[in-house]
PDB file of C-alpha atoms in Angstrom:
ATOM      1  CA  UNK A   2      -0.132   0.005  -0.147  1.00 86.00           C
ATOM      2  CA  UNK A   3       0.734   3.909  -0.192  1.00 91.00           C
ATOM      3  CA  UNK A   4       2.893   5.178   2.679  1.00 95.00           C
ATOM      4  CA  UNK A   5       4.610   8.299   3.853  1.00 97.00           C
ATOM      5  CA  UNK A   6       7.454   8.545   6.326  1.00 97.00           C
ATOM      6  CA  UNK A   7       8.916  12.081   7.501  1.00 95.00           C
ATOM      7  CA  UNK A   8      11.482  13.032  10.193  1.00 88.00           C
ATOM      8  CA  UNK A   9      10.505  12.686  13.618  1.00 85.00           C
ATOM      9  CA  UNK A  10      10.069  15.880  15.660  1.00 86.00           C
ATOM     10  CA  UNK A  11       9.771  18.111  17.472  1.00 94.00           C
ATOM     11  CA  UNK A  12      12.551  20.439  15.699  1.00 96.00           C
ATOM     12  CA  UNK A  13      13.740  23.414  17.323  1.00 97.00           C
ATOM     13  CA  UNK A  14      14.994  26.369  15.148  1.00 97.00           C
ATOM     14  CA  UNK A  15      16.224  29.878  15.748  1.00 97.00           C
ATOM     15  CA  UNK A  16      14.316  32.663  13.716  1.00 97.00           C
ATOM     16  CA  UNK A  17      16.286  33.047  10.571  1.00 97.00           C
ATOM     17  CA  UNK A  18      17.492  29.265  10.442  1.00 97.00           C
ATOM     18  CA  UNK A  19      17.578  27.089   7.182  1.00 98.00           C
ATOM     19  CA  UNK A  20      14.706  24.459   7.604  1.00 97.00           C
ATOM     20  CA  UNK A  21      14.964  21.006   5.878  1.00 97.00           C
ATOM     21  CA  UNK A  22      12.171  18.253   7.225  1.00 97.00           C
ATOM     22  CA  UNK A  23      12.622  14.965   5.281  1.00 97.00           C
ATOM     23  CA  UNK A  24       9.711  13.362   3.283  1.00 98.00           C
ATOM     24  CA  UNK A  25       9.846   9.548   1.454  1.00 98.00           C
ATOM     25  CA  UNK A  26       7.054   7.953   0.116  1.00 97.00           C
ATOM     26  CA  UNK A  27       6.147   4.669  -1.305  1.00 96.00           C
ATOM     27  CA  UNK A  28       3.358   4.563  -3.653  1.00 93.00           C
ATOM     28  CA  UNK A  29       2.017   2.538  -6.482  1.00 84.00           C
ATOM     29  CA  UNK A  30       1.803   4.532 -10.036  1.00 83.00           C
ATOM     30  CA  UNK A  31       2.316   8.204 -10.201  1.00 87.00           C
ATOM     31  CA  UNK A  32       1.733   9.759  -6.717  1.00 93.00           C
ATOM     32  CA  UNK A  33       0.901  13.370  -6.076  1.00 93.00           C
ATOM     33  CA  UNK A  34       2.796  15.022  -3.385  1.00 95.00           C
ATOM     34  CA  UNK A  35       1.454  17.657  -0.653  1.00 95.00           C
ATOM     35  CA  UNK A  36       2.811  19.295   2.390  1.00 97.00           C
ATOM     36  CA  UNK A  37       0.127  20.598   4.287  1.00 97.00           C
ATOM     37  CA  UNK A  38       0.548  22.515   7.738  1.00 97.00           C
ATOM     38  CA  UNK A  39      -1.571  22.567  10.681  1.00 95.00           C
ATOM     39  CA  UNK A  40      -1.586  25.832  13.323  1.00 93.00           C
ATOM     40  CA  UNK A  41      -2.529  24.916  16.817  1.00 88.00           C
ATOM     41  CA  UNK A  42      -6.379  24.519  17.095  1.00 84.00           C
ATOM     42  CA  UNK A  43      -6.796  24.528  13.266  1.00 87.00           C
ATOM     43  CA  UNK A  44      -7.136  22.572  10.611  1.00 89.00           C
ATOM     44  CA  UNK A  45      -4.647  21.737   7.822  1.00 94.00           C
ATOM     45  CA  UNK A  46      -3.872  24.134   5.365  1.00 95.00           C
ATOM     46  CA  UNK A  47      -2.156  22.968   1.979  1.00 94.00           C
ATOM     47  CA  UNK A  48       1.135  24.471   1.900  1.00 97.00           C
ATOM     48  CA  UNK A  49       2.382  23.504  -1.346  1.00 96.00           C
ATOM     49  CA  UNK A  50       1.792  20.488  -4.007  1.00 94.00           C
ATOM     50  CA  UNK A  51       3.719  18.631  -7.222  1.00 95.00           C
ATOM     51  CA  UNK A  52       2.049  16.704  -9.274  1.00 92.00           C
ATOM     52  CA  UNK A  53       4.609  14.904 -11.247  1.00 92.00           C
ATOM     53  CA  UNK A  54       8.414  14.157 -11.553  1.00 93.00           C
ATOM     54  CA  UNK A  55      10.705  16.997 -11.338  1.00 95.00           C
ATOM     55  CA  UNK A  56       7.915  19.549 -10.036  1.00 95.00           C
ATOM     56  CA  UNK A  57       8.712  22.183  -7.602  1.00 97.00           C
ATOM     57  CA  UNK A  58       6.083  23.339  -5.431  1.00 96.00           C
ATOM     58  CA  UNK A  59       6.519  26.429  -3.831  1.00 97.00           C
ATOM     59  CA  UNK A  60       4.802  28.903  -1.420  1.00 96.00           C
ATOM     60  CA  UNK A  61       4.943  31.520   1.124  1.00 95.00           C
ATOM     61  CA  UNK A  62       9.140  30.901   1.076  1.00 97.00           C
ATOM     62  CA  UNK A  63       8.913  27.212   1.274  1.00 98.00           C
ATOM     63  CA  UNK A  64       9.952  24.914  -1.227  1.00 98.00           C
ATOM     64  CA  UNK A  65       9.829  21.338  -2.060  1.00 98.00           C
ATOM     65  CA  UNK A  66      11.033  19.242  -5.210  1.00 98.00           C
ATOM     66  CA  UNK A  67       9.250  15.800  -6.600  1.00 97.00           C
ATOM     67  CA  UNK A  68      12.044  13.780  -6.508  1.00 96.00           C
ATOM     68  CA  UNK A  69      11.320  10.159  -8.141  1.00 94.00           C
ATOM     69  CA  UNK A  70      14.306   8.671  -8.196  1.00 94.00           C
ATOM     70  CA  UNK A  71      14.725   9.017  -4.332  1.00 96.00           C
ATOM     71  CA  UNK A  72      10.797   8.973  -3.957  1.00 96.00           C
ATOM     72  CA  UNK A  73      11.395  12.377  -1.714  1.00 97.00           C
ATOM     73  CA  UNK A  74       9.516  15.496  -1.058  1.00 98.00           C
ATOM     74  CA  UNK A  75      11.744  17.260   1.140  1.00 98.00           C
ATOM     75  CA  UNK A  76      10.463  20.667   2.673  1.00 98.00           C
ATOM     76  CA  UNK A  77      12.684  23.449   2.576  1.00 98.00           C
ATOM     77  CA  UNK A  78      13.096  27.299   3.926  1.00 98.00           C
ATOM     78  CA  UNK A  79      15.582  29.860   3.599  1.00 97.00           C
ATOM     79  CA  UNK A  80      14.724  31.503   6.641  1.00 96.00           C
ATOM     80  CA  UNK A  81      12.083  30.657   9.267  1.00 97.00           C
ATOM     81  CA  UNK A  82       9.935  32.847  11.225  1.00 97.00           C
ATOM     82  CA  UNK A  83       8.321  32.654  14.658  1.00 96.00           C
ATOM     83  CA  UNK A  84       5.189  32.454  12.806  1.00 95.00           C
ATOM     84  CA  UNK A  85       6.166  29.227  10.944  1.00 97.00           C
ATOM     85  CA  UNK A  86       5.920  27.212  14.146  1.00 96.00           C
ATOM     86  CA  UNK A  87       3.217  24.473  13.330  1.00 96.00           C
ATOM     87  CA  UNK A  88       2.924  21.020  12.707  1.00 97.00           C
ATOM     88  CA  UNK A  89       3.592  20.010   9.099  1.00 98.00           C
ATOM     89  CA  UNK A  90       2.475  17.021   7.183  1.00 97.00           C
ATOM     90  CA  UNK A  91       3.627  15.226   4.166  1.00 98.00           C
ATOM     91  CA  UNK A  92       0.803  13.637   2.096  1.00 96.00           C
ATOM     92  CA  UNK A  93       0.419  11.998  -1.038  1.00 95.00           C
ATOM     93  CA  UNK A  94      -2.717  10.718  -3.452  1.00 92.00           C
ATOM     94  CA  UNK A  95      -2.447   7.839  -6.067  1.00 89.00           C
ATOM     95  CA  UNK A  96      -4.452   5.658  -7.983  1.00 79.00           C
ATOM     96  CA  UNK A  97      -6.971   8.049  -8.585  1.00 76.00           C
ATOM     97  CA  UNK A  98      -9.610   9.672  -6.276  1.00 80.00           C
ATOM     98  CA  UNK A  99      -8.737  11.962  -3.380  1.00 87.00           C
ATOM     99  CA  UNK A 100      -7.575   9.786  -0.636  1.00 90.00           C
ATOM    100  CA  UNK A 101      -4.826  11.219   1.249  1.00 93.00           C
ATOM    101  CA  UNK A 102      -2.090   9.474   3.080  1.00 94.00           C
ATOM    102  CA  UNK A 103      -0.458  11.227   5.626  1.00 96.00           C
ATOM    103  CA  UNK A 104       2.741  11.153   7.245  1.00 97.00           C
ATOM    104  CA  UNK A 105       3.135  11.293  11.074  1.00 96.00           C
ATOM    105  CA  UNK A 106       3.685  14.997  11.157  1.00 96.00           C
ATOM    106  CA  UNK A 107       6.603  17.007  12.174  1.00 97.00           C
ATOM    107  CA  UNK A 108       6.348  19.723  14.860  1.00 96.00           C
ATOM    108  CA  UNK A 109       8.358  22.934  14.017  1.00 97.00           C
ATOM    109  CA  UNK A 110       9.080  25.200  16.889  1.00 96.00           C
ATOM    110  CA  UNK A 111      10.778  28.573  15.922  1.00 97.00           C
ATOM    111  CA  UNK A 112      12.239  30.672  18.599  1.00 96.00           C
ATOM    112  CA  UNK A 113      13.548  34.405  18.774  1.00 93.00           C
TER     113      UNK A 113
ATOM    114  CA  UNK B  12     -15.442  32.556  -1.517  1.00 68.00           C
ATOM    115  CA  UNK B  13     -16.215  30.833   1.663  1.00 80.00           C
ATOM    116  CA  UNK B  14     -14.196  27.998   2.950  1.00 93.00           C
ATOM    117  CA  UNK B  15     -15.130  24.642   4.156  1.00 96.00           C
ATOM    118  CA  UNK B  16     -17.303  24.889   7.120  1.00 97.00           C
ATOM    119  CA  UNK B  17     -17.938  22.148   9.792  1.00 97.00           C
ATOM    120  CA  UNK B  18     -20.430  21.854  12.410  1.00 97.00           C
ATOM    121  CA  UNK B  19     -20.821  21.524  15.308  1.00 97.00           C
ATOM    122  CA  UNK B  20     -17.363  22.330  16.370  1.00 96.00           C
ATOM    123  CA  UNK B  21     -17.119  20.568  19.808  1.00 97.00           C
ATOM    124  CA  UNK B  22     -19.276  17.817  20.679  1.00 96.00           C
ATOM    125  CA  UNK B  23     -19.379  15.608  24.074  1.00 98.00           C
ATOM    126  CA  UNK B  24     -21.361  11.934  23.981  1.00 98.00           C
ATOM    127  CA  UNK B  25     -21.616   9.248  25.889  1.00 97.00           C
ATOM    128  CA  UNK B  26     -20.473   5.639  24.618  1.00 98.00           C
ATOM    129  CA  UNK B  27     -23.404   3.897  23.195  1.00 98.00           C
ATOM    130  CA  UNK B  28     -24.781   6.854  21.730  1.00 98.00           C
ATOM    131  CA  UNK B  29     -24.460   7.982  18.455  1.00 98.00           C
ATOM    132  CA  UNK B  30     -23.682  10.937  16.507  1.00 98.00           C
ATOM    133  CA  UNK B  31     -23.936  13.129  13.156  1.00 98.00           C
ATOM    134  CA  UNK B  32     -21.313  15.818  11.767  1.00 98.00           C
ATOM    135  CA  UNK B  33     -21.961  18.130   9.395  1.00 98.00           C
ATOM    136  CA  UNK B  34     -19.568  19.658   6.483  1.00 98.00           C
ATOM    137  CA  UNK B  35     -20.349  22.291   4.058  1.00 98.00           C
ATOM    138  CA  UNK B  36     -17.711  22.088   0.862  1.00 96.00           C
ATOM    139  CA  UNK B  37     -16.923  25.434  -0.692  1.00 95.00           C
ATOM    140  CA  UNK B  38     -19.185  26.203  -3.599  1.00 93.00           C
ATOM    141  CA  UNK B  39     -18.602  24.346  -6.426  1.00 91.00           C
ATOM    142  CA  UNK B  40     -16.711  21.804  -5.086  1.00 92.00           C
ATOM    143  CA  UNK B  41     -18.158  18.216  -5.641  1.00 92.00           C
ATOM    144  CA  UNK B  42     -15.635  15.890  -3.874  1.00 93.00           C
ATOM    145  CA  UNK B  43     -15.671  15.420   0.187  1.00 96.00           C
ATOM    146  CA  UNK B  44     -13.378  13.674   2.510  1.00 96.00           C
ATOM    147  CA  UNK B  45     -13.637  13.033   5.954  1.00 98.00           C
ATOM    148  CA  UNK B  46     -10.372  12.393   8.328  1.00 97.00           C
ATOM    149  CA  UNK B  47      -9.742  11.211  11.915  1.00 98.00           C
ATOM    150  CA  UNK B  48      -7.312  12.864  13.596  1.00 96.00           C
ATOM    151  CA  UNK B  49      -6.197  11.217  17.092  1.00 95.00           C
ATOM    152  CA  UNK B  50      -2.730  11.720  18.607  1.00 92.00           C
ATOM    153  CA  UNK B  51      -1.815   8.051  18.515  1.00 89.00           C
ATOM    154  CA  UNK B  52      -2.868   7.248  14.735  1.00 92.00           C
ATOM    155  CA  UNK B  53      -2.412  10.452  13.506  1.00 93.00           C
ATOM    156  CA  UNK B  54      -4.651  11.464  10.181  1.00 96.00           C
ATOM    157  CA  UNK B  55      -6.508   8.729   8.989  1.00 96.00           C
ATOM    158  CA  UNK B  56      -8.895   8.651   5.974  1.00 96.00           C
ATOM    159  CA  UNK B  57     -12.705   7.318   6.487  1.00 97.00           C
ATOM    160  CA  UNK B  58     -14.047   8.134   3.219  1.00 94.00           C
ATOM    161  CA  UNK B  59     -14.373  10.153  -0.247  1.00 94.00           C
ATOM    162  CA  UNK B  60     -17.435  10.875  -1.590  1.00 94.00           C
ATOM    163  CA  UNK B  61     -17.981  12.475  -5.074  1.00 92.00           C
ATOM    164  CA  UNK B  62     -21.173  13.615  -6.543  1.00 90.00           C
ATOM    165  CA  UNK B  63     -23.268  11.658  -4.054  1.00 93.00           C
ATOM    166  CA  UNK B  64     -21.252   8.026  -4.403  1.00 93.00           C
ATOM    167  CA  UNK B  65     -18.869   6.681  -2.062  1.00 93.00           C
ATOM    168  CA  UNK B  66     -15.669   6.521  -4.103  1.00 90.00           C
ATOM    169  CA  UNK B  67     -13.249   5.145  -1.215  1.00 89.00           C
ATOM    170  CA  UNK B  68     -13.574   4.251   2.092  1.00 93.00           C
ATOM    171  CA  UNK B  69     -10.998   3.691   4.705  1.00 94.00           C
ATOM    172  CA  UNK B  70     -10.486   0.966   7.286  1.00 94.00           C
ATOM    173  CA  UNK B  71     -13.038   1.754   9.543  1.00 96.00           C
ATOM    174  CA  UNK B  72     -15.591  -0.342  11.332  1.00 96.00           C
ATOM    175  CA  UNK B  73     -18.944  -0.284   9.832  1.00 96.00           C
ATOM    176  CA  UNK B  74     -19.828   2.184  12.787  1.00 97.00           C
ATOM    177  CA  UNK B  75     -18.873   4.974  10.811  1.00 98.00           C
ATOM    178  CA  UNK B  76     -20.784   5.768   7.766  1.00 97.00           C
ATOM    179  CA  UNK B  77     -21.758   8.744   5.812  1.00 97.00           C
ATOM    180  CA  UNK B  78     -23.407  10.409   2.660  1.00 97.00           C
ATOM    181  CA  UNK B  79     -23.240  13.315   0.475  1.00 97.00           C
ATOM    182  CA  UNK B  80     -26.235  15.356  -0.575  1.00 96.00           C
ATOM    183  CA  UNK B  81     -27.176  16.603  -4.234  1.00 95.00           C
ATOM    184  CA  UNK B  82     -26.041  20.192  -3.244  1.00 93.00           C
ATOM    185  CA  UNK B  83     -22.295  18.370  -2.048  1.00 95.00           C
ATOM    186  CA  UNK B  84     -22.933  18.815   1.766  1.00 97.00           C
ATOM    187  CA  UNK B  85     -22.001  15.721   3.544  1.00 98.00           C
ATOM    188  CA  UNK B  86     -22.546  14.240   7.005  1.00 98.00           C
ATOM    189  CA  UNK B  87     -20.842  11.365   8.654  1.00 98.00           C
ATOM    190  CA  UNK B  88     -22.267   9.175  11.252  1.00 98.00           C
ATOM    191  CA  UNK B  89     -20.754   6.861  13.778  1.00 98.00           C
ATOM    192  CA  UNK B  90     -22.880   4.975  15.570  1.00 95.00           C
ATOM    193  CA  UNK B  91     -22.445   2.854  19.360  1.00 97.00           C
ATOM    194  CA  UNK B  92     -19.802   5.321  20.141  1.00 98.00           C
ATOM    195  CA  UNK B  93     -16.526   4.228  21.869  1.00 97.00           C
ATOM    196  CA  UNK B  94     -14.304   6.142  23.973  1.00 97.00           C
ATOM    197  CA  UNK B  95     -11.721   4.912  21.200  1.00 96.00           C
ATOM    198  CA  UNK B  96     -13.667   7.643  18.718  1.00 97.00           C
ATOM    199  CA  UNK B  97     -12.567  10.601  20.508  1.00 98.00           C
ATOM    200  CA  UNK B  98     -10.932  12.559  17.930  1.00 97.00           C
ATOM    201  CA  UNK B  99     -10.851  15.469  15.865  1.00 96.00           C
ATOM    202  CA  UNK B 100     -13.118  14.689  12.545  1.00 97.00           C
ATOM    203  CA  UNK B 101     -11.765  16.843   9.603  1.00 97.00           C
ATOM    204  CA  UNK B 102     -13.795  17.302   6.168  1.00 97.00           C
ATOM    205  CA  UNK B 103     -11.928  18.434   3.072  1.00 96.00           C
ATOM    206  CA  UNK B 104     -13.139  19.573   0.094  1.00 95.00           C
ATOM    207  CA  UNK B 105     -11.910  19.233  -3.662  1.00 92.00           C
ATOM    208  CA  UNK B 106     -13.026  20.810  -6.900  1.00 88.00           C
ATOM    209  CA  UNK B 107     -12.523  17.064  -8.478  1.00 80.00           C
ATOM    210  CA  UNK B 108     -11.974  13.898  -7.983  1.00 65.00           C
ATOM    211  CA  UNK B 109      -8.678  13.107  -9.595  1.00 66.00           C
ATOM    212  CA  UNK B 110      -6.187  13.501  -6.689  1.00 66.00           C
ATOM    213  CA  UNK B 111      -4.175  16.038  -8.211  1.00 71.00           C
ATOM    214  CA  UNK B 112      -6.265  19.199  -7.165  1.00 75.00           C
ATOM    215  CA  UNK B 113      -6.064  21.089  -4.148  1.00 83.00           C
ATOM    216  CA  UNK B 114      -7.937  19.905  -1.092  1.00 89.00           C
ATOM    217  CA  UNK B 115      -9.503  22.535   1.520  1.00 93.00           C
ATOM    218  CA  UNK B 116     -10.280  21.411   4.904  1.00 95.00           C
ATOM    219  CA  UNK B 117     -12.465  22.544   7.448  1.00 96.00           C
ATOM    220  CA  UNK B 118     -11.521  23.502  10.888  1.00 94.00           C
ATOM    221  CA  UNK B 119     -12.735  20.100  12.214  1.00 95.00           C
ATOM    222  CA  UNK B 120     -15.390  18.932  14.939  1.00 97.00           C
ATOM    223  CA  UNK B 121     -13.987  17.768  17.923  1.00 97.00           C
ATOM    224  CA  UNK B 122     -15.807  14.685  19.459  1.00 98.00           C
ATOM    225  CA  UNK B 123     -15.208  13.684  23.139  1.00 98.00           C
ATOM    226  CA  UNK B 124     -16.497  10.349  24.271  1.00 98.00           C
ATOM    227  CA  UNK B 125     -16.727   9.891  27.682  1.00 97.00           C
TER     228      UNK B 125
END
């Protein structure tokens, strides 16, 4: 079956530090890949997506590149802010339909 | 354009009771999916509806059921509640059902079973 593995948290960074959250996947066919963010007490917000190999998704300074050869979709940001503190989920859809398979989530805490 | 709305936002029920949760998708969206979020199991897919038809179902017991109406609004029902059903239930809507379109999530319904 499909699965997503992302790095364990929590990740604690100082403001303006570089962020990488690793995500790898196993899927049949050609999945679409997503990063979602969840702020405390809220639902999930789509951060970025990529639907085919070598696509780069980007939004709000965050980027992730769909790497088919390494089955990865790592999230990066060059300079994090305190407001980026949240839980980040890597996810995929595959085989048609909208069923999202999520990773376990990585909590990010950014300190001044 | 209004986002995905879910009602109620919070709910407390007793074991053995049943509950119905409601989700109104973004206007024009035809696909609605439901997820259960718990600290132990994370985010797990419950089911997906597209144009009033259930297209996909996760690995949950038959106590969990859902439906979609002609206006795309969706409800999920949990019968004979168990303590383990305490969770945040999230609904997501999408324009189409291809898996490549953005899915927009509602704020969730926090269900507590005592």
